[in-house]
Each structure stands twice: as C-alpha cells, then as structure tokens.
Amino acid sequence: MARTTAAAAASPWTRPPARGARDAASIKRDAVLRAAAQLFNDKGYHATSLDMVAERLSVTKPTLYYYVRSKEEILFECVRLGLELMRAAIAEAAGSGGSALDKLEAAMHEYALIVTMDFGMCLIRVGEDPLAPDSRRKLRGLKAKIDHEFRSLIEQGVAEGSLAACDPKLAAFTLAGALSWIGRWYDPSGPVSAEGVARQSIGLLMHGLSPRPAAARARLASRRPATGSVR
Amino acid sequence: MARTTAAAAASPWTRPPARGARDAASIKRDAVLRAAAQLFNDKGYHATSLDMVAERLSVTKPTLYYYVRSKEEILFECVRLGLELMRAAIAEAAGSGGSALDKLEAAMHEYALIVTMDFGMCLIRVGEDPLAPDSRRKLRGLKAKIDHEFRSLIEQGVAEGSLAACDPKLAAFTLAGALSWIGRWYDPSGPVSAEGVARQSIGLLMHGLSPRPAAARARLASRRPATGSVR
C-alpha cells in the first residue's frame, strides 16, 4: 500500500517523542496535515471538520490550533505539499541521465505514484477551489512549473525522435490529465497496487489504445522493459 | 467558441419573453444555472456568491430564490446537467451504427466537447465536493453509468480487434481522465477550438506518444480520417 494511513493513525501525541534531528513540533504539524488530507480525500473537504481531525489524532481542537490556524490553511499546505512533491520528483527525473524518453517516463511514473498518496491525492480530489484568490495564485505558480517541465521533456523527446510529433502543450495536458485522474479513482485497498496502475496507465499513454503491428511491438519490447500487466 | 457565454449574458429578464414551447420559468431557471456555472468556472465555487449571479442576470437576489433554493442546489443541478449531457451523448454514440472503435471515438469526442461547455466544465472544475453526502451519492450513480458505457465500448473494441488488449477498467479511467482534464485547462478564448483540442487529444490517446512505424501510420490513415493538427 502506497499511502501511510497506518503511520498517521498512530498519533504523535500518543506515542513517545521521536528521536532524531526533526523537531517534535514539525512532526506533529505534519501529522495534523496528513490526518486532515486523509479525511478530505475520504469524506470531502466540506464534510470534514477540525473536530474530526482532532479526534483522529486523539487531541483537543485547541491543540490543533497550536500547529495550524484554520481548515483553509491546512488545505493550502496539503495542496502545496502535493505540488512540491511532484515538482521535486519531476525535476529529479529530468536531471537524471538517459534519453528524454527515459526522463519523461520516470517523471510520469513519479507523478502517478504521488497522486495515490495523501497530499497528492488531496491536490487532485479537493484542489484549490476552496482557497482565497491569493493562495490560489501561489499554487498556480507551482503548477505552471510542473507543466513547464513536462512540456520541455516532450519537446526534447520529439527532437530526439523517441516521441511522435505532437503539440507539446496539449500532449503535456493529456498526460497530466490521465495521470491526475488516478488520484480521483484509485482505491489503496483495491486489488491493483499504485505501482501497477502507474505502469499500465503510462503504457497506454505511450502506445495508445489502437493495436500496434507485431513488428513495432517486438521492436519496442527489445528497446526497454515492457510495461507489463498487473493482474 | 463552444461556450454560450454570450447567450447567457443576455439575461432572459431583460429580453422580451421567448416564444415557443418551453415555458418562461424553465428558461429563466436555466439562465440562473448557466450564469452560476460560468461564475463557478471562472472564479471558483467558493468565491462566487448568489449576489454575483443575480448581478450577472440583472435581477435581485430574491428573484433568484424563485428559481433555486441555495448555492448548493445550483451546484448540484449544474453537475447533474453536465453528467446528464455526457450520459446522453455517450449512449447515443454507443447506439449508433459502425464498429466499436467508431462508437468509442464518437463517445470520446462528445465527452471532450461537453467538458468545454458551461455545465460539463463545472462538473470538472468544481465537482461534487461541496455537496451533502446524499447529493454526492446521486451524482456518483450517474458517473458510474458513464464509466460503464466507456468500459463496455472498450471491451467490444478489444473483442473486435480494433483496440489493443488492455484492462478495460483502467483504460476507461485513463481516457476519462485525459478528456476530463480538458475542462480544467481549456480556455474558450484561446487559439485552439474545442473541436481541435478534442481531435488532438483523442488522436494521442488512440495512437500514443511513441512514434508509430511509417507502415502502420499509412494503414491507419487509409482506414479513417486523420485526426489532424489544429494550428
């Protein structure tokens, strides 16, 4: 299972203090955000109250207010963290070795996995609609960076001949849409792992729904690992 | 332009009564829903007030309450109408003549166009999160019908050999995700028409990002009209 539900359910207020470099307040704030993200994803943002977040962590509501000011601040942070995780993972994929195709596939893979996790799923299921215009603007800036990275990888792939000629803007949106949607429907308790879903979706986006001639399939199979079936 | 912004901006309260079969109250209620959907899509659901809807239609807020009870009821109706448009269009495509591939492409085409229109865009941009559990359940029932129709067409396409072997459930979600996302980023005032976006996205989903061998491309081109470029 990709989500850390079990880890978050064990509230840091009911466990002995963690040892190590990270400071206890930051661990507790992270637990507040994660518990809230899980509730937003399961029940919806509107149907989730701070009382429910407090209850899940076995603390009082005033305790929560030590770490966050409002439900809106929690959502902003959850969506921001989801976008930050994506941006960092895609930048890492783009900075790694290999062809533009390898980098694009690695970036798509990270994107697909992140939307199955607490903050990435919250970004897709709730998003920024409930936030004030200023917060929404900040998040849009982060989104634009992610979109730019995808477009750039697609442009490079077309230039190196590993991708079909296409409009990089539209192709980037098509990929991002298909992969983002995983965050809407993916059920961590379902039969297919996030890893399996990611590989199948990426295979479909790379090769399309139309059948490929046998010769092309064989060439593709010899060039890199097959995306494989997950059942 | 696919959206009917201009039509809705001309409030039915400020025009002479329309002639014909539809009753005036129903035309006015539709104008309320459409004006609200446009505001939700442009400014976000939370940032839109009923005062703003009334102002756009040049009526008072009490006048609005003659047609709708609350902002929540408006959103429910907008999302429901978006889903109903999709369900009807896909059912029509599925019931038409031709191969499963033809039907699937027609259904995808309708889906892509609907998410660029007021109610379909509202379904994607706002969705059901702000609604009460009972309303959300009703909308989920409609969504399930649409998903079922897509899966069924994909299964038929695989069976007739016009689609590559795939997991129909995952393929349906991948298509729906890529096409739904159009509703998030599409700008009716941008350089590419909704029709152009739909054709390019569907082309990419059918043939994938990977380059196809020239022979396969030629065969595809001879079999049906090319998806074409839009710029």
XYZ file of C-alpha atoms in Angstrom:
462
model
C 0.000 0.000 0.000
C 1.351 3.359 -1.043
C -0.422 5.540 1.496
C 0.869 5.958 5.011
C -2.536 5.712 6.682
C -1.218 3.391 9.349
C 1.658 5.724 10.223
C -0.633 8.746 10.543
C -3.266 6.889 12.524
C -0.637 6.419 15.221
C -0.844 9.986 16.512
C 2.498 11.503 17.580
C 0.685 12.794 20.673
C 0.027 9.251 21.869
C 3.498 7.894 21.043
C 6.754 8.560 22.913
C 8.636 11.556 21.397
C 10.562 10.618 18.254
C 14.340 10.780 18.409
C 16.473 12.318 15.702
C 17.030 15.594 14.002
C 13.475 16.670 13.164
C 11.892 18.772 15.783
C 8.802 17.483 17.551
C 6.579 20.424 16.586
C 7.268 19.851 12.921
C 6.465 16.145 13.227
C 3.192 16.999 14.928
C 2.273 19.636 12.342
C 2.951 17.105 9.598
C 0.678 14.612 11.376
C -2.109 17.231 11.506
C -1.792 17.906 7.777
C -1.654 14.231 6.897
C -4.660 13.282 9.042
C -6.616 16.147 7.502
C -5.609 15.163 3.960
C -6.816 11.622 4.577
C -10.170 12.886 5.845
C -10.524 15.360 2.959
C -9.777 12.540 0.495
C -12.197 10.101 2.114
C -15.122 12.332 3.120
C -14.586 15.508 1.071
C -13.234 18.860 2.253
C -16.626 20.313 3.124
C -17.719 17.318 5.130
C -14.524 17.336 7.215
C -14.350 19.415 10.400
C -11.356 20.256 12.556
C -13.093 18.287 15.309
C -12.775 15.189 13.157
C -9.069 15.869 12.574
C -8.531 16.333 16.319
C -10.436 13.155 17.064
C -8.367 11.146 14.602
C -5.199 12.319 16.344
C -6.665 11.912 19.848
C -6.072 15.558 20.732
C -8.368 18.511 21.504
C -9.207 21.148 18.922
C -7.275 23.854 20.830
C -4.193 21.632 20.496
C -4.618 21.669 16.702
C -4.655 25.468 16.718
C -1.124 25.393 18.071
C 0.001 23.984 14.699
C -2.455 25.425 12.166
C -4.726 28.453 12.080
C -7.668 27.154 10.063
C -9.057 24.452 7.814
C -8.149 26.690 4.852
C -4.526 26.853 5.964
C -4.452 23.069 6.251
C -5.817 22.651 2.732
C -3.366 25.185 1.320
C -0.473 23.308 2.918
C -1.748 19.894 1.777
C -2.111 21.054 -1.838
C 1.224 22.899 -1.701
C 2.979 19.796 -0.356
C 1.386 17.651 -3.068
C 2.633 20.066 -5.738
C 6.077 20.342 -4.113
C 6.447 16.561 -4.073
C 5.591 16.486 -7.774
C 7.844 19.346 -8.719
C 10.810 17.852 -6.881
C 10.270 14.350 -8.280
C 9.886 15.584 -11.850
C 12.922 17.853 -11.569
C 14.925 14.869 -10.322
C 13.736 12.714 -13.215
C 14.536 15.496 -15.674
C 18.013 15.929 -14.209
C 18.866 12.226 -14.311
C 20.818 10.525 -17.088
C 19.279 8.834 -20.107
C 17.202 9.893 -23.063
C 14.354 12.404 -22.925
C 12.014 9.417 -23.266
C 13.524 7.767 -20.170
C 13.221 11.020 -18.252
C 9.629 11.577 -19.334
C 8.611 8.053 -18.371
C 10.332 8.436 -14.986
C 8.576 11.770 -14.418
C 5.195 10.274 -15.371
C 5.814 7.366 -13.036
C 6.545 9.656 -10.069
C 3.525 11.813 -10.887
C 1.224 8.775 -10.968
C 2.502 7.489 -7.623
C 2.257 10.876 -5.897
C -1.446 11.264 -6.741
C -2.120 7.979 -4.906
C -0.550 9.376 -1.710
C -2.177 11.631 0.905
C -1.078 15.099 -0.250
C -1.008 14.341 -3.968
C -4.482 12.803 -3.762
C -5.737 15.876 -1.877
C -4.361 18.095 -4.643
C -6.479 16.154 -7.157
C -9.605 15.398 -5.114
C -10.021 18.775 -3.413
C -7.573 21.156 -5.093
C -7.506 24.891 -4.615
C -11.156 25.841 -5.242
C -11.981 26.442 -1.543
C -8.989 28.779 -1.090
C -8.711 32.563 -1.260
C -7.548 34.133 -4.542
C -4.074 34.916 -3.179
C -3.459 31.311 -2.109
C -4.782 30.029 -5.406
C -2.361 32.278 -7.270
C 0.611 30.878 -5.338
C -0.417 27.320 -6.097
C -0.920 28.119 -9.766
C 2.725 29.243 -9.903
C 3.831 25.809 -8.686
C 1.519 24.076 -11.150
C 2.966 26.092 -14.011
C 6.470 24.849 -13.145
C 5.339 21.225 -13.270
C 3.567 21.776 -16.557
C 6.638 23.518 -17.981
C 8.860 20.562 -17.017
C 6.538 18.091 -18.747
C 6.347 20.199 -21.895
C 10.101 20.569 -22.017
C 10.646 16.787 -21.740
C 8.102 16.191 -24.510
C 9.803 18.759 -26.750
C 13.143 17.052 -26.166
C 11.605 13.647 -26.893
C 10.157 14.861 -30.183
C 13.545 16.415 -31.067
C 15.431 13.183 -30.319
C 12.855 11.169 -32.290
C 11.715 8.993 -29.383
C 8.266 10.636 -29.348
C 5.834 11.201 -32.192
C 5.487 14.748 -33.481
C 2.824 16.475 -31.375
C 1.793 19.763 -29.801
C 3.822 19.593 -26.547
C 1.346 21.772 -24.652
C -1.619 19.613 -25.497
C 0.350 16.393 -25.014
C 1.517 17.553 -21.566
C -2.066 18.318 -20.538
C -3.266 14.967 -21.868
C -0.626 13.080 -19.861
C -1.192 15.160 -16.736
C -4.948 14.646 -17.011
C -4.809 10.898 -17.387
C -2.290 10.547 -14.555
C -4.009 13.063 -12.264
C -7.301 11.222 -12.641
C -5.712 8.219 -10.920
C -5.923 10.292 -7.726
C -9.695 10.508 -8.184
C -10.479 6.845 -8.617
C -7.575 4.960 -7.065
C -8.517 2.899 -4.027
C -5.476 1.946 -1.920
C -7.422 -1.037 -0.574
C -8.281 -2.257 -4.094
C -6.717 -5.197 -5.951
C -4.131 -3.286 -8.038
C -1.108 -1.575 -6.488
C -0.325 2.072 -7.230
C 2.796 0.815 -8.974
C 0.712 -1.457 -11.193
C -1.747 1.302 -12.052
C 1.096 3.692 -12.889
C 2.790 1.211 -15.225
C -0.413 0.301 -17.050
C -1.549 3.907 -17.489
C 1.844 5.006 -18.759
C 1.941 2.044 -21.159
C -1.408 3.091 -22.558
C -0.370 6.741 -22.924
C 2.876 5.793 -24.648
C 1.433 3.219 -27.049
C -2.215 4.218 -27.385
C -5.398 2.197 -27.443
C -5.016 1.195 -31.103
C -3.342 -2.137 -31.712
C 0.292 -1.889 -32.801
C 1.612 -4.053 -35.606
C 3.543 -7.074 -34.284
C 6.854 -5.809 -35.702
C 6.572 -2.475 -33.895
C 5.650 -4.211 -30.666
C 8.691 -6.502 -30.895
C 10.989 -3.537 -31.551
C 9.570 -1.677 -28.564
C 9.907 -4.721 -26.339
C 13.589 -5.118 -27.244
C 14.307 -1.440 -26.603
C 13.168 -1.210 -22.994
C 11.316 -3.233 -20.339
C 7.670 -3.934 -21.135
C 5.108 -2.094 -19.059
C 3.501 -5.416 -18.161
C 0.143 -6.442 -16.780
C -0.786 -6.037 -13.148
C -3.399 -8.718 -12.551
C -16.347 29.327 -29.353
C -18.063 26.375 -27.778
C -19.442 28.075 -24.687
C -22.639 30.015 -24.745
C -21.388 32.899 -22.634
C -22.874 35.494 -24.919
C -26.292 33.853 -24.873
C -26.363 33.624 -21.077
C -25.083 37.148 -20.596
C -28.247 38.331 -22.294
C -30.462 37.770 -19.275
C -33.977 36.459 -20.067
C -35.263 39.035 -17.564
C -34.044 41.883 -19.743
C -35.201 40.442 -23.080
C -38.780 40.174 -24.377
C -40.363 36.809 -23.428
C -39.199 33.983 -25.703
C -41.802 32.431 -27.958
C -42.231 28.700 -28.430
C -42.966 25.614 -26.438
C -40.604 25.989 -23.471
C -42.139 27.674 -20.520
C -40.667 31.003 -19.357
C -39.905 29.824 -15.820
C -37.837 26.953 -17.123
C -35.893 29.258 -19.466
C -35.176 31.582 -16.547
C -34.133 28.753 -14.243
C -31.761 27.505 -16.944
C -30.306 31.025 -17.249
C -29.694 31.096 -13.465
C -27.892 27.754 -13.589
C -25.831 28.723 -16.619
C -24.789 32.117 -15.223
C -23.794 30.432 -11.965
C -21.830 27.705 -13.780
C -19.894 30.353 -15.699
C -19.047 32.194 -12.477
C -18.077 28.956 -10.689
C -15.821 28.040 -13.620
C -14.181 31.461 -13.807
C -13.871 32.444 -10.140
C -14.311 29.187 -8.255
C -17.366 27.941 -6.374
C -16.343 29.415 -3.029
C -15.568 32.813 -4.437
C -18.961 33.050 -6.168
C -21.954 34.472 -4.284
C -25.624 34.470 -5.245
C -25.338 38.272 -5.358
C -22.874 37.891 -8.208
C -25.223 35.546 -10.058
C -28.099 37.999 -9.598
C -25.934 40.870 -10.788
C -24.886 38.982 -13.919
C -28.559 38.439 -14.765
C -29.593 41.969 -13.778
C -32.111 40.717 -11.214
C -32.351 40.914 -7.421
C -31.341 38.042 -5.151
C -34.974 37.436 -4.039
C -35.806 36.908 -7.720
C -33.183 34.124 -7.872
C -34.827 32.396 -4.918
C -37.942 31.952 -7.001
C -35.968 29.529 -9.195
C -33.415 27.945 -6.848
C -33.197 27.447 -3.103
C -29.455 27.771 -2.497
C -25.984 27.865 -3.991
C -25.693 24.146 -3.172
C -28.826 23.376 -5.164
C -27.419 25.318 -8.108
C -24.159 23.378 -7.998
C -25.971 20.056 -7.724
C -28.057 20.934 -10.789
C -25.029 22.169 -12.775
C -23.062 18.984 -12.080
C -26.108 16.809 -12.696
C -26.767 18.523 -16.036
C -23.100 18.095 -17.029
C -23.303 14.385 -16.259
C -26.684 14.038 -17.977
C -25.333 15.653 -21.145
C -22.436 13.195 -21.114
C -24.554 10.165 -20.399
C -26.990 11.010 -23.189
C -24.253 11.779 -25.721
C -22.320 8.603 -24.952
C -25.464 6.473 -25.048
C -26.270 7.956 -28.459
C -22.752 7.235 -29.723
C -22.946 3.689 -28.359
C -26.325 3.133 -30.008
C -25.210 4.396 -33.427
C -24.044 2.192 -36.278
C -20.432 1.292 -37.014
C -17.690 -0.581 -35.239
C -16.980 -0.409 -31.508
C -13.957 1.729 -32.406
C -16.159 4.236 -34.263
C -18.557 4.345 -31.322
C -15.772 4.786 -28.788
C -14.200 7.620 -30.765
C -17.582 9.314 -31.138
C -18.220 8.963 -27.393
C -14.771 10.377 -26.557
C -15.386 13.258 -28.926
C -18.688 14.176 -27.248
C -17.138 13.847 -23.795
C -14.275 16.188 -24.724
C -16.640 18.813 -26.121
C -19.010 18.687 -23.153
C -16.231 19.448 -20.639
C -15.516 22.680 -22.545
C -19.132 23.835 -22.060
C -20.651 25.511 -19.004
C -22.159 22.546 -17.137
C -19.551 19.981 -18.192
C -16.742 22.340 -17.204
C -18.432 22.920 -13.832
C -18.572 19.160 -13.289
C -14.798 19.023 -13.771
C -13.688 22.298 -12.175
C -15.915 22.221 -9.092
C -17.489 18.773 -8.948
C -19.423 17.360 -6.063
C -17.097 18.017 -3.117
C -19.113 20.962 -1.720
C -22.356 18.946 -1.718
C -24.069 16.941 1.013
C -23.467 13.160 1.120
C -26.920 12.366 -0.270
C -26.433 14.605 -3.326
C -22.951 13.207 -3.876
C -24.355 9.675 -3.854
C -26.907 10.551 -6.546
C -24.210 12.052 -8.776
C -21.956 9.043 -8.272
C -24.728 6.861 -9.680
C -24.738 8.915 -12.881
C -20.942 8.803 -13.083
C -20.981 5.035 -12.766
C -23.289 4.778 -15.793
C -20.890 6.843 -17.909
C -17.920 4.794 -16.780
C -19.802 1.569 -17.521
C -20.584 2.736 -21.057
C -16.919 3.540 -21.753
C -15.745 0.200 -20.380
C -18.286 -1.668 -22.426
C -17.181 0.064 -25.659
C -13.540 -0.698 -24.867
C -14.353 -4.370 -24.204
C -16.180 -4.552 -27.544
C -13.246 -2.869 -29.301
C -10.781 -5.371 -27.854
C -13.107 -8.227 -28.852
C -13.429 -6.958 -32.449
C -9.643 -6.443 -32.635
C -9.776 -2.696 -33.259
C -8.259 -1.938 -29.837
C -5.133 -3.359 -28.235
C -5.636 -5.865 -25.417
C -5.938 -3.882 -22.169
C -7.660 -3.755 -18.813
C -10.944 -2.021 -19.822
C -11.449 -0.516 -16.364
C -8.045 1.127 -16.287
C -8.242 2.138 -19.947
C -11.654 3.779 -19.360
C -10.268 5.745 -16.412
C -7.215 6.809 -18.421
C -9.380 8.095 -21.280
C -11.848 9.791 -18.957
C -9.002 11.430 -17.046
C -7.243 12.826 -20.087
C -10.502 14.097 -21.587
C -11.887 15.444 -18.303
C -8.706 17.437 -17.727
C -9.524 19.456 -20.835
C -12.259 21.061 -18.718
C -9.607 22.226 -16.257
C -7.245 23.941 -18.648
C -9.302 24.761 -21.730
C -9.682 28.466 -22.381
C -12.555 29.246 -24.769
C -10.824 32.494 -25.699
C -7.543 30.690 -26.534
C -6.175 29.964 -30.012
C -7.387 26.347 -30.384
C -11.065 25.457 -30.762
C -12.693 22.863 -28.516
C -13.109 20.746 -31.633
C -9.365 20.981 -32.352
C -8.424 20.093 -28.782
C -10.804 17.114 -28.805
C -9.385 15.742 -32.046
C -5.763 16.115 -30.989
C -6.304 14.586 -27.527
C -8.213 11.637 -28.956
C -5.503 11.119 -31.584
C -2.904 10.987 -28.854
C -4.923 8.568 -26.727
C -5.576 6.261 -29.679
C -2.030 6.223 -31.056
C 0.138 7.073 -28.063
C 3.123 9.335 -27.644
C 5.575 6.805 -29.082
C 6.287 7.175 -32.772
C 4.472 4.679 -34.989
C 6.310 2.956 -37.831
C 5.534 4.561 -41.201
C 3.701 1.456 -42.478
C 1.327 1.433 -39.532
C 0.706 5.159 -39.906
C -0.145 4.743 -43.587
C -2.552 1.900 -42.816
C -4.275 3.961 -40.138
C -4.560 6.951 -42.438
C -6.214 4.864 -45.152
C -8.702 3.351 -42.705
C -10.301 6.539 -41.411
C -9.870 10.331 -41.474
C -6.655 11.568 -39.860
C -7.033 13.350 -36.545
C -5.082 16.275 -37.980
C -3.339 19.231 -36.463
C -5.182 22.241 -35.164
C -2.738 25.102 -35.523
